[in-house]
CSV table of C-alpha atoms in Angstrom, one decimal:
chain,number,residue,atom,x,y,z
G,1,MET,CA,-2.4,103.4,-123.6
G,2,LYS,CA,-1.6,106.2,-125.1
G,3,SER,CA,-4.4,107.2,-126.7
G,4,THR,CA,-3.2,110.3,-128.8
G,5,ARG,CA,-0.9,110.5,-132.2
G,6,LEU,CA,1.7,112.7,-130.6
G,7,GLU,CA,1.5,110.6,-127.3
G,8,ARG,CA,1.9,107.3,-129.4
G,9,ARG,CA,4.7,108.8,-131.3
G,10,ALA,CA,6.6,109.8,-127.8
G,11,GLU,CA,6.0,106.3,-127.4
G,12,LYS,CA,8.0,104.8,-130.2
G,13,LEU,CA,10.8,107.0,-129.1
G,14,GLN,CA,11.0,106.3,-125.0
G,15,LEU,CA,11.1,102.8,-127.1
G,16,VAL,CA,13.7,103.2,-129.0
G,17,THR,CA,16.0,106.0,-127.5
G,18,GLY,CA,14.7,104.6,-123.6
G,19,MET,CA,14.4,108.0,-123.2
G,20,SER,CA,12.1,109.3,-119.8
G,21,TRP,CA,8.6,109.4,-121.1
G,22,ALA,CA,8.6,112.9,-119.9
G,23,LYS,CA,12.1,114.1,-122.0
G,24,ALA,CA,10.2,111.8,-125.2
G,25,LEU,CA,7.6,114.1,-124.9
G,26,LYS,CA,8.9,117.5,-125.1
G,27,ARG,CA,11.0,116.1,-127.8
G,28,THR,CA,8.4,115.0,-129.6
G,29,ARG,CA,6.0,117.8,-129.4
G,30,CYS,CA,9.3,120.2,-130.5
G,31,LEU,CA,8.7,118.1,-134.3
G,32,ALA,CA,6.2,118.5,-136.9
G,33,PRO,CA,4.0,116.0,-136.8
G,34,ALA,CA,5.2,114.1,-140.2
G,35,GLU,CA,9.0,114.3,-139.2
G,36,PRO,CA,10.9,111.4,-138.1
G,37,LEU,CA,11.5,111.1,-134.4
G,38,LEU,CA,14.8,110.4,-134.7
G,39,ALA,CA,17.1,112.5,-136.7
G,40,GLU,CA,19.6,110.9,-139.1
G,41,ALA,CA,23.5,111.9,-138.5
G,42,GLN,CA,25.3,114.1,-140.6
G,43,GLU,CA,28.4,112.0,-142.7
G,44,GLU,CA,31.2,112.8,-140.3
G,45,GLN,CA,28.6,112.0,-137.3
G,46,ALA,CA,27.6,108.7,-138.7
G,47,VAL,CA,31.8,108.0,-139.3
G,48,LEU,CA,32.3,108.5,-135.6
G,49,GLU,CA,29.4,106.5,-134.6
G,50,ALA,CA,30.3,103.5,-136.7
G,51,TYR,CA,33.6,103.6,-135.2
G,52,PHE,CA,32.5,103.5,-132.0
G,53,TRP,CA,30.0,100.5,-132.7
G,54,GLU,CA,32.7,98.9,-134.3
G,55,GLN,CA,35.3,99.3,-131.2
G,56,HIS,CA,32.3,98.7,-128.6
G,57,ALA,CA,30.7,95.9,-130.1
G,58,TRP,CA,32.2,92.8,-128.6
G,59,PRO,CA,32.9,94.3,-124.9
G,60,LEU,CA,35.0,92.9,-122.5
G,61,ILE,CA,33.1,93.4,-119.3
G,62,ALA,CA,29.5,92.4,-119.0
G,63,THR,CA,27.0,94.5,-119.2
G,64,ARG,CA,23.4,94.4,-118.3
G,65,ASN,CA,21.9,96.2,-121.1
G,66,PRO,CA,23.1,95.9,-124.8
G,67,TRP,CA,26.5,97.3,-124.9
G,68,GLY,CA,25.9,99.2,-121.5
G,69,ILE,CA,23.5,101.9,-123.3
G,70,CYS,CA,20.8,102.8,-120.5
G,71,SER,CA,19.7,105.4,-123.1
G,72,THR,CA,20.7,107.7,-126.2
G,73,ASP,CA,19.4,110.9,-126.8
G,74,PRO,CA,20.7,111.8,-131.1
G,75,ARG,CA,20.9,114.3,-132.9
G,76,THR,CA,21.7,115.6,-136.7
G,77,ASP,CA,25.7,116.4,-135.7
G,78,ALA,CA,25.9,115.0,-132.3
G,79,LEU,CA,25.0,112.3,-129.9
G,80,THR,CA,24.6,111.2,-125.6
G,81,LEU,CA,24.9,107.8,-124.9
G,82,THR,CA,24.1,107.1,-121.2
G,83,PHE,CA,25.4,104.4,-119.1
G,84,GLU,CA,25.3,103.1,-115.7
G,85,ASP,CA,28.3,101.7,-113.6
G,86,ALA,CA,25.8,99.7,-111.8
G,87,ASP,CA,24.8,98.2,-115.1
G,88,VAL,CA,28.3,96.2,-115.0
G,89,ASP,CA,28.7,92.6,-113.3
G,90,ARG,CA,31.9,92.6,-112.6
G,91,GLU,CA,33.4,89.5,-112.3
G,92,HIS,CA,37.3,91.2,-111.8
G,93,SER,CA,38.3,93.5,-109.5
G,94,GLY,CA,39.0,97.1,-111.3
G,95,GLU,CA,36.1,96.5,-114.4
G,96,SER,CA,34.2,99.4,-114.7
G,97,MET,CA,32.1,101.2,-117.3
G,98,ALA,CA,35.0,104.1,-117.4
G,99,ARG,CA,37.3,101.7,-117.7
G,100,GLU,CA,36.0,99.9,-120.7
G,101,LEU,CA,34.9,102.7,-122.5
G,102,THR,CA,38.7,104.4,-122.5
G,103,ARG,CA,40.0,101.7,-124.4
G,104,LEU,CA,37.9,103.2,-127.1
G,105,LEU,CA,41.0,105.8,-127.4
G,106,PRO,CA,43.7,105.3,-130.0
G,107,ARG,CA,46.6,103.2,-128.8
G,108,VAL,CA,49.3,101.4,-130.7
G,109,CYS,CA,50.4,98.3,-129.3
G,110,ASP,CA,52.8,95.8,-131.3
G,111,GLY,CA,52.4,97.9,-134.5
G,112,ASP,CA,48.6,97.9,-134.7
G,113,LEU,CA,46.4,101.1,-134.1
G,114,ARG,CA,43.4,100.3,-131.7
G,115,GLY,CA,40.9,102.3,-130.8
G,116,ILE,CA,38.9,104.9,-132.3
G,117,PRO,CA,41.3,106.7,-135.0
G,118,GLY,CA,42.4,110.3,-134.9
G,119,ALA,CA,39.9,110.5,-131.1
G,120,ARG,CA,40.3,112.4,-128.5
G,121,PHE,CA,38.1,113.4,-125.2
G,122,SER,CA,37.4,117.0,-123.2
G,123,ILE,CA,35.5,117.7,-120.4
G,124,GLU,CA,32.4,119.8,-121.2
G,125,ASP,CA,29.3,120.4,-118.8
G,126,GLY,CA,31.5,118.3,-116.4
G,127,GLY,CA,31.1,115.3,-118.7
G,128,ILE,CA,33.1,113.2,-121.1
G,129,VAL,CA,32.6,114.0,-125.0
G,130,LEU,CA,34.5,111.9,-127.3
G,131,ARG,CA,35.0,113.9,-130.7
G,132,ARG,CA,38.0,113.3,-134.0
G,133,ILE,CA,40.7,116.1,-134.2
G,134,GLY,CA,39.4,118.3,-136.7
G,135,LEU,CA,36.5,116.9,-137.5
G,136,PRO,CA,32.7,117.5,-137.4
G,137,GLY,CA,30.7,115.3,-134.5
G,138,SER,CA,30.7,114.0,-131.1
G,139,ILE,CA,29.5,111.5,-128.4
G,140,ALA,CA,28.5,112.5,-124.8
G,141,LEU,CA,29.4,110.0,-122.4
G,142,GLY,CA,26.7,110.8,-120.1
G,143,GLY,CA,26.5,108.6,-116.6
G,144,VAL,CA,30.3,108.4,-116.5
G,145,SER,CA,31.9,110.9,-113.9
G,146,VAL,CA,35.1,112.9,-114.7
G,147,ASP,CA,36.4,111.6,-111.8
G,148,ASP,CA,35.9,108.2,-112.6
G,149,TRP,CA,37.1,108.7,-116.0
G,150,PHE,CA,40.1,109.7,-115.0
G,151,THR,CA,40.8,106.7,-112.7
G,152,ALA,CA,40.1,104.2,-115.4
G,153,LEU,CA,42.1,106.2,-117.9
G,154,GLU,CA,45.3,106.2,-115.5
G,155,LEU,CA,45.1,101.8,-114.5
G,156,GLN,CA,44.6,101.5,-118.3
G,157,GLU,CA,47.5,104.0,-119.1
G,158,ARG,CA,49.4,102.3,-116.2
G,159,ASP,CA,48.5,98.9,-117.9
G,160,TYR,CA,49.5,100.1,-121.4
G,161,ASP,CA,52.9,101.4,-120.1
G,162,ALA,CA,53.8,97.3,-119.0
G,163,ASP,CA,53.2,96.1,-122.6
G,164,GLY,CA,54.6,99.4,-124.4
G,165,THR,CA,51.3,99.9,-125.9
G,166,LEU,CA,51.4,103.8,-126.5
G,167,MET,CA,48.1,105.8,-126.5
G,168,CYS,CA,48.4,108.5,-128.9
G,169,HIS,CA,46.7,111.2,-127.0
G,170,THR,CA,50.2,111.3,-125.0
G,171,LYS,CA,52.3,111.7,-127.6
G,172,ALA,CA,50.1,113.7,-130.1
G,173,PRO,CA,47.1,116.0,-128.3
G,174,ASP,CA,46.4,118.2,-130.5
G,175,GLN,CA,46.7,116.7,-133.8
G,176,TRP,CA,47.0,113.0,-135.7
G,177,HIS,CA,49.4,110.7,-134.8
G,178,SER,CA,51.4,109.2,-137.2
G,179,SER,CA,50.4,106.1,-136.9
G,180,GLU,CA,46.5,107.3,-136.4
G,181,LYS,CA,46.7,109.1,-140.1
G,182,PRO,CA,46.7,106.2,-142.3
G,183,TYR,CA,42.5,106.2,-141.1
G,184,ARG,CA,41.9,109.6,-142.7
G,185,SER,CA,42.8,108.5,-146.4
G,186,THR,CA,40.0,106.7,-148.3
G,187,GLN,CA,42.3,106.5,-151.3
G,188,GLY,CA,44.8,104.0,-152.6
G,189,HIS,CA,45.0,100.7,-151.9
G,190,THR,CA,46.5,100.0,-148.4
G,191,VAL,CA,44.2,98.0,-145.8
G,192,SER,CA,43.7,101.2,-144.0
G,193,ALA,CA,42.3,103.4,-146.9
G,194,ARG,CA,40.0,100.1,-147.8
G,195,ARG,CA,38.9,99.8,-144.1
G,196,ASN,CA,38.6,103.4,-144.3
G,197,ARG,CA,36.1,103.2,-147.3
G,198,LEU,CA,33.7,100.4,-146.6
G,199,LEU,CA,33.4,102.2,-143.0
G,200,ARG,CA,32.5,105.4,-144.2
G,201,ALA,CA,30.3,103.8,-147.4
G,202,SER,CA,28.0,102.0,-144.4
G,203,ALA,CA,28.4,104.6,-141.5
G,204,TRP,CA,24.7,105.0,-141.6
G,205,ALA,CA,23.5,101.3,-140.8
G,206,ALA,CA,26.1,101.1,-137.7
G,207,SER,CA,24.8,104.4,-137.0
G,208,TRP,CA,21.7,103.8,-136.7
G,209,ILE,CA,22.4,100.5,-134.3
G,210,LEU,CA,23.9,102.9,-131.4
G,211,ARG,CA,21.6,105.5,-131.5
G,212,ARG,CA,18.9,103.0,-130.9
G,213,ALA,CA,20.3,100.3,-128.6
G,214,PRO,CA,18.0,100.6,-126.0
G,215,LEU,CA,15.1,98.7,-128.9
G,216,LEU,CA,16.6,95.6,-127.6
G,217,ARG,CA,15.6,95.6,-124.3
G,218,THR,CA,12.3,94.6,-126.2
G,219,PHE,CA,13.7,91.3,-127.0
G,220,GLY,CA,13.0,89.2,-123.5
G,221,THR,CA,15.6,89.8,-120.9
G,222,PRO,CA,19.6,91.0,-122.5
G,223,LEU,CA,22.2,88.3,-121.4
G,224,TRP,CA,24.9,89.3,-123.5
G,225,THR,CA,24.8,91.6,-126.8
G,226,THR,CA,28.2,91.7,-129.1
G,227,GLY,CA,28.6,92.6,-132.6
G,228,TRP,CA,31.3,92.8,-135.6
G,229,THR,CA,31.5,93.4,-138.7
G,230,SER,CA,31.1,91.2,-142.2
G,231,LEU,CA,31.9,92.3,-146.0
G,232,ALA,CA,28.1,92.8,-148.1
G,233,ARG,CA,29.2,91.5,-151.0
G,234,LYS,CA,26.3,92.2,-152.8
G,235,HIS,CA,25.4,95.4,-151.6
G,236,GLY,CA,28.7,97.1,-150.6
G,237,GLY,CA,30.7,98.1,-147.2
G,238,TYR,CA,30.2,96.4,-144.5
G,239,GLU,CA,26.9,94.6,-143.0
G,240,TRP,CA,26.8,95.3,-139.4
G,241,ILE,CA,25.9,92.4,-137.2
G,242,ILE,CA,24.3,92.6,-133.4
G,243,ASP,CA,24.7,88.8,-131.8
G,244,HIS,CA,21.7,89.6,-129.6
G,245,ILE,CA,21.4,86.9,-127.1
G,246,HIS,CA,18.2,87.0,-125.0
G,247,GLU,CA,16.3,84.4,-122.4
G,248,PRO,CA,12.4,84.9,-124.1
G,249,LEU,CA,10.0,85.2,-121.3
G,250,VAL,CA,7.1,83.8,-123.2
G,251,ARG,CA,7.8,80.1,-124.9
G,252,ALA,CA,8.0,81.0,-128.6
G,253,PRO,CA,8.3,84.6,-129.1
G,254,TYR,CA,8.7,85.2,-132.4
G,255,HIS,CA,10.0,89.1,-131.4
G,256,HIS,CA,12.1,89.0,-134.6
G,257,HIS,CA,8.5,90.2,-135.9
G,258,ASP,CA,8.4,93.6,-133.8
G,259,PHE,CA,11.1,93.8,-134.6
G,260,ILE,CA,11.0,94.4,-138.4
G,261,THR,CA,7.9,96.5,-137.8
G,262,LEU,CA,9.7,98.9,-135.8
G,263,LEU,CA,12.8,98.6,-137.7
G,264,THR,CA,10.7,99.7,-141.1
G,265,ASP,CA,8.8,102.3,-139.4
G,266,PRO,CA,8.5,105.7,-141.7
G,267,GLU,CA,8.6,107.1,-138.1
G,268,CYS,CA,11.9,105.9,-135.9
G,269,GLY,CA,13.2,103.3,-138.8
G,270,LEU,CA,15.3,103.5,-141.6
G,271,PRO,CA,14.2,103.2,-145.0
G,272,VAL,CA,15.8,99.1,-145.3
G,273,ASN,CA,13.8,96.7,-146.7
G,274,VAL,CA,13.7,93.0,-144.9
G,275,THR,CA,15.6,90.5,-147.8
G,276,ARG,CA,15.4,87.6,-145.6
G,277,LEU,CA,14.3,86.5,-142.4
G,278,ASP,CA,15.9,83.0,-140.9
G,279,CYS,CA,13.2,81.8,-138.6
G,280,GLY,CA,13.5,79.3,-135.9
G,281,CYS,CA,10.7,80.0,-133.9
G,282,HIS,CA,9.0,76.5,-134.8
G,283,LEU,CA,11.5,74.6,-133.9
G,284,PRO,CA,11.4,72.5,-130.6
G,285,PRO,CA,12.7,74.7,-127.7
G,286,ALA,CA,15.7,72.4,-127.4
G,287,ASN,CA,16.2,72.5,-131.0
G,288,ARG,CA,15.8,76.1,-131.4
G,289,TYR,CA,18.9,78.6,-132.5
G,290,GLY,CA,17.7,81.7,-132.9
G,291,CYS,CA,16.2,84.1,-135.2
G,292,ARG,CA,17.6,86.2,-138.0
G,293,VAL,CA,17.3,89.5,-139.7
G,294,TYR,CA,18.8,90.9,-142.6
G,295,ALA,CA,18.1,94.6,-144.5
G,296,TYR,CA,19.2,96.5,-146.7
G,297,SER,CA,18.5,100.5,-148.1
G,298,THR,CA,16.2,100.5,-149.9
G,299,THR,CA,17.6,103.8,-151.8
G,300,GLY,CA,21.0,101.7,-153.1
G,301,ARG,CA,23.5,102.6,-150.0
G,302,SER,CA,26.3,100.2,-149.8
G,303,GLY,CA,26.3,97.6,-146.0
G,304,GLY,CA,23.9,96.8,-144.5
G,305,LEU,CA,22.4,94.9,-141.3
G,306,GLN,CA,22.1,91.3,-139.9
G,307,VAL,CA,20.7,91.1,-136.1
G,308,ARG,CA,20.7,87.2,-134.7
G,309,PHE,CA,18.0,86.7,-131.9
G,310,SER,CA,19.8,84.0,-130.2
G,311,HIS,CA,17.4,82.3,-128.0
G,312,ARG,CA,19.1,80.9,-124.1
G,313,ASN,CA,16.6,78.9,-122.1
G,314,GLY,CA,17.1,76.2,-119.3
G,315,SER,CA,20.7,75.3,-118.6
G,316,LYS,CA,21.5,77.4,-122.1
G,317,ALA,CA,20.4,80.3,-119.9
G,318,ARG,CA,22.1,79.3,-116.6
G,319,GLU,CA,25.4,79.9,-118.2
G,320,PHE,CA,24.7,83.7,-118.1
G,321,THR,CA,23.1,83.9,-114.9
G,322,ASP,CA,23.9,81.6,-112.0
G,323,GLY,CA,26.0,84.1,-109.6
G,324,GLN,CA,24.4,87.4,-111.1
G,325,ASP,CA,23.2,89.0,-108.3
G,326,GLY,CA,21.8,91.4,-110.6
G,327,TYR,CA,19.9,89.1,-112.4
G,328,ALA,CA,16.6,90.1,-111.0
G,329,ALA,CA,17.6,93.5,-112.2
G,330,GLN,CA,18.2,92.3,-115.8
G,331,ARG,CA,14.9,90.6,-116.3
G,332,ARG,CA,12.9,93.9,-115.2
G,333,LEU,CA,14.9,95.6,-118.1
G,334,TYR,CA,12.6,93.5,-120.5
G,335,ARG,CA,9.9,96.5,-122.0
G,336,GLN,CA,6.5,94.7,-123.7
G,337,LEU,CA,5.6,96.4,-126.9
G,338,PRO,CA,1.8,98.0,-126.4
G,339,ALA,CA,0.2,96.0,-128.1
G,340,HIS,CA,-0.7,98.9,-131.3
G,341,LEU,CA,3.1,98.2,-131.8
G,342,ARG,CA,3.3,94.2,-131.9
G,343,ASN,CA,3.0,92.3,-135.4
G,344,ASP,CA,3.8,88.6,-134.2
G,345,PRO,CA,1.5,86.3,-136.3
G,346,LEU,CA,0.4,83.5,-133.9
G,347,ARG,CA,-0.4,86.1,-130.9
């Protein structure tokens, strides 16, 4: 058990980012005692992270870690996400983490822009880094080798050529392609301008999700984690919805109480209020649909979070686990919260 305040702060940082203990302890030692453990992203960095999360929130591959993110290293103007190719449960040949991530690059398909508008990649210090042309902020893709990246990119380009999809970076490597330019403006009444306004106004919430993705490993065995956006009508902007399907490791987990504790923690959380909790834990196991947490800014910022803790037990869980060679490794991802951070009323 961690005994000093410094160790307990490092323990929180390790839980929410997936950092190694040594790195979390070193990072915490560099912070002032009252300083938050995670830096909040600057505006353009948060917008980049919001686009990243929006495009990656419903992956085309199955991963053991939520969205394949093993750890995060957040700074005010940068974010490093670490992936592992071994994390991918390959259902089809040719799939890899690198290939999934190349789909974040902007492309035009049937007249529609997909991927992150304005995003380009570069090779820096032997790794892949994503930036938006002419804008501050970056996301480094740790754990993805340069060789794997270019192999995946070649496969994607071949598939795109076959169906007439144009990759923006090949036509406009150093400037925004004409199909991307509408996604720079927040003015006017066009669909892209309205979308940009909504995303920019609520990017803080998506950034919070992405920077703390490993925290979802504290809620049973991760089976499938997806996400999407909906309009936060009462608050403006987007509501960022996470659907975390998990297998509880105890009969009645009440995991959402622990989540709320860390979600609102002054050292590792955000200034949000949990305005509503829909709990199904009291229902018989056969009738449990899961629990939902709704949280919105305490400072009046637009947008919000909705987290769905969808339970799968018995035969429903086997739909996700049958045939998975890595299921034992998947169960080992679970990180139980230490007693002093747990807030379950029935424990």
